[in-house]
């Protein structure tokens, strides 16, 4: 996970939902985006009983500089989603990694939904209510994603060495530099997922839609395990946190 000054309250509630509802507490690694302090992050999460590691963004930056991933470093300096991509790619090369955006709440145990370890490159994510991609990036990919692939990178599983090189991400980032947008990272991960695990968690497992955008009542859980509260429904995060966590 990654956090900063403005997202720390979201991250704190997300981790509280993990702490209360997952059957096994995971090791959580949090990267400070540079807008707050490690001390402040640790203080906000002192309730967490599992293993917790908090580090500065520069550790990931050094990792990719050593691999001469210059396109990724430029992307990360220009856009927070570049930092997110860099963090995921770093840890996926070390061990199977579950990335969780801070605007996600878990209502039930999610551990049974995490894929088992497999050889090679594995990457997949959650389902969005629509397909949202960076058109210039798709042109650089010289590929068209399937219309049915409504991929969201807010909850993402990744593992494997050399993802950056195998999928020629350096060339993709160089091709669109400096015209990144908030969908560039998601588009690249959707492209990789299309050749790997695809959508692992559909909206029956992790909801992601504006269907109740003006609803005062909390989310109806039923079989739902969690929900991703993207920017268009961010206010509902606190509604459901109050009633359901």
XYZ file of C-alpha atoms in Angstrom:
245
model
C 0.000 0.000 0.000
C 1.004 3.630 -0.393
C -0.116 6.637 1.587
C 0.510 10.277 2.248
C -0.829 13.272 4.087
C -4.283 13.273 2.485
C -4.860 9.526 2.169
C -3.754 8.453 5.639
C -7.300 8.521 7.151
C -8.525 6.278 4.295
C -5.603 3.904 4.699
C -6.159 3.709 8.460
C -9.797 2.686 7.977
C -8.902 0.227 5.213
C -6.382 -1.496 7.481
C -8.875 -1.477 10.345
C -11.295 -3.375 8.089
C -8.538 -5.894 7.338
C -7.689 -6.210 11.018
C -11.300 -6.862 12.002
C -12.415 -9.130 9.160
C -9.506 -11.147 7.732
C -8.926 -14.542 9.328
C -5.147 -14.108 9.063
C -3.398 -10.785 9.467
C -1.054 -10.205 6.516
C 2.341 -8.578 6.541
C 1.563 -5.057 5.380
C 4.189 -2.939 3.624
C 3.355 0.747 3.316
C 5.280 3.225 1.215
C 5.247 6.872 2.234
C 4.716 8.984 -0.896
C 6.803 11.768 0.627
C 4.002 14.058 1.780
C 4.024 12.906 5.400
C 6.404 11.205 7.820
C 7.012 7.560 8.649
C 6.492 8.417 12.320
C 3.026 9.810 11.591
C 2.050 6.727 9.566
C 3.209 4.328 12.285
C 1.382 6.327 14.933
C -1.871 6.208 12.921
C -1.549 2.408 12.575
C -0.365 1.504 16.046
C -3.557 -0.544 16.553
C -2.477 -3.113 13.918
C -1.333 -6.386 15.513
C 0.184 -7.940 12.395
C 3.617 -7.333 10.896
C 3.860 -3.765 9.629
C 6.676 -2.243 7.568
C 6.684 1.462 6.679
C 9.297 2.828 4.294
C 10.057 5.892 2.213
C 9.471 6.046 -1.545
C 13.220 6.535 -2.126
C 13.871 2.847 -1.351
C 11.764 1.830 -4.358
C 13.313 4.578 -6.474
C 16.817 3.274 -5.738
C 15.721 -0.266 -6.625
C 14.560 0.750 -10.107
C 17.479 3.111 -10.725
C 19.826 0.191 -10.199
C 17.870 -1.699 -12.882
C 18.147 1.361 -15.190
C 14.386 1.709 -15.563
C 14.598 5.354 -16.500
C 11.141 5.564 -18.050
C 9.564 4.313 -14.847
C 11.535 6.775 -12.718
C 10.339 9.677 -14.900
C 6.758 8.427 -14.653
C 6.994 8.116 -10.878
C 8.344 11.649 -10.518
C 5.515 13.031 -12.650
C 2.531 11.072 -11.326
C 1.584 9.203 -8.099
C 0.322 6.313 -10.220
C 3.877 5.956 -11.480
C 5.011 5.492 -7.899
C 2.271 2.924 -7.421
C 3.405 0.973 -10.493
C 7.019 1.085 -9.373
C 6.146 -0.243 -5.904
C 4.072 -3.110 -7.311
C 6.737 -4.144 -9.814
C 9.448 -4.031 -7.161
C 7.684 -6.284 -4.695
C 6.157 -8.619 -7.284
C 9.717 -9.534 -8.307
C 10.517 -10.464 -4.698
C 7.396 -12.360 -3.610
C 3.681 -12.692 -4.496
C 2.176 -9.300 -3.756
C -1.347 -8.085 -3.152
C -1.710 -4.356 -3.777
C -4.603 -2.663 -1.987
C -5.674 0.925 -2.696
C -6.421 2.825 0.488
C -10.030 3.519 -0.562
C -11.095 -0.131 -0.182
C -13.077 -1.596 2.712
C -13.306 -5.291 3.537
C -16.514 -6.585 5.135
C -15.501 -10.260 5.376
C -12.442 -12.498 5.214
C -10.557 -11.990 1.946
C -7.715 -14.448 2.485
C -9.526 -17.296 0.709
C -9.725 -15.122 -2.414
C -5.968 -14.620 -2.792
C -4.514 -16.768 -5.627
C -2.120 -19.577 -4.823
C 1.490 -19.244 -5.892
C 2.226 -20.275 -9.487
C 5.429 -20.229 -11.541
C 6.204 -17.468 -13.984
C 4.474 -14.125 -14.289
C 1.032 -13.821 -12.742
C -1.022 -10.645 -12.639
C -4.714 -9.974 -12.222
C -7.070 -7.498 -10.616
C -10.636 -6.603 -9.797
C -13.604 -5.777 -11.991
C -14.650 -2.212 -12.741
C -18.180 -1.211 -13.734
C -16.801 0.070 -17.038
C -13.623 -0.111 -19.090
C -11.457 2.927 -18.325
C -8.134 3.172 -20.152
C -5.588 5.677 -21.466
C -6.178 5.852 -25.210
C -2.682 7.113 -26.043
C -1.236 4.207 -24.091
C -3.415 1.754 -26.015
C -2.069 3.244 -29.248
C 1.490 2.762 -27.969
C 0.627 -0.831 -27.109
C -0.667 -1.308 -30.648
C -3.321 -3.476 -29.070
C -6.989 -3.384 -28.215
C -8.210 -4.642 -24.888
C -11.322 -6.827 -25.013
C -14.533 -4.853 -24.513
C -15.532 -7.232 -21.720
C -12.298 -6.552 -19.787
C -13.453 -3.909 -17.325
C -10.227 -4.026 -15.341
C -9.417 -2.070 -12.206
C -5.941 -1.942 -10.683
C -7.054 -0.794 -7.217
C -6.923 -4.361 -5.921
C -4.213 -6.240 -7.764
C -2.246 -9.463 -7.394
C 1.185 -9.679 -9.012
C 4.157 -12.032 -8.919
C 7.074 -12.833 -11.172
C 10.544 -11.651 -12.116
C 11.065 -9.417 -15.131
C 7.513 -8.149 -15.699
C 8.936 -4.768 -16.706
C 11.189 -6.260 -19.381
C 8.891 -9.003 -20.666
C 6.094 -6.520 -21.358
C 8.466 -3.789 -22.615
C 7.093 -1.223 -20.174
C 10.120 1.045 -20.649
C 9.192 1.516 -24.308
C 5.528 2.131 -23.471
C 6.307 4.818 -20.915
C 8.822 6.462 -23.222
C 6.254 6.525 -26.034
C 3.699 8.532 -24.037
C 6.126 10.663 -21.985
C 5.219 13.182 -20.618
C 1.527 12.752 -21.440
C 0.629 10.345 -18.639
C -2.846 10.479 -17.164
C -4.564 8.818 -14.215
C -5.356 5.742 -16.335
C -1.860 5.045 -17.723
C -0.862 2.627 -14.959
C -4.215 0.841 -15.045
C -3.986 0.453 -18.826
C -0.573 -1.200 -18.628
C -1.670 -3.555 -15.871
C -4.854 -4.397 -17.797
C -2.724 -5.277 -20.820
C -0.562 -7.599 -18.704
C -3.589 -9.114 -16.963
C -5.194 -9.792 -20.350
C -2.290 -12.156 -21.011
C -2.272 -13.565 -17.492
C -4.913 -13.928 -14.761
C -7.347 -11.289 -16.052
C -10.076 -10.313 -13.620
C -9.687 -12.367 -10.448
C -12.391 -10.685 -8.358
C -15.638 -9.699 -10.036
C -18.074 -7.163 -8.641
C -19.947 -9.859 -6.740
C -16.818 -10.167 -4.591
C -15.410 -6.618 -4.639
C -18.009 -4.031 -5.598
C -16.951 -1.073 -7.694
C -19.767 1.053 -9.119
C -21.775 4.245 -8.530
C -25.085 2.377 -8.244
C -25.951 3.886 -4.832
C -24.191 7.224 -5.176
C -27.011 9.148 -3.459
C -28.100 6.406 -1.077
C -28.061 7.121 2.670
C -28.384 3.473 3.648
C -25.141 1.475 3.870
C -23.995 -0.984 1.247
C -25.994 -4.242 1.229
C -23.305 -6.827 1.932
C -24.940 -10.220 1.161
C -22.117 -12.258 -0.420
C -19.916 -9.226 -0.952
C -16.442 -9.331 0.601
C -15.416 -5.726 0.025
C -15.861 -2.568 -1.983
C -13.585 -0.144 -3.806
C -14.728 3.450 -3.369
C -13.264 5.267 -6.366
C -13.278 9.054 -6.572
C -16.845 9.338 -7.886
C -18.223 7.556 -4.790
C -15.523 8.410 -2.234
C -18.065 9.914 0.161
C -19.728 6.491 0.463
C -16.499 5.122 1.956
C -17.215 6.939 5.218
C -20.903 6.035 5.177
C -20.074 2.334 5.006
C -17.120 2.601 7.372
C -19.406 4.018 10.058
C -22.162 1.415 9.636
C -20.283 -1.709 8.560
C -16.754 -1.697 10.035
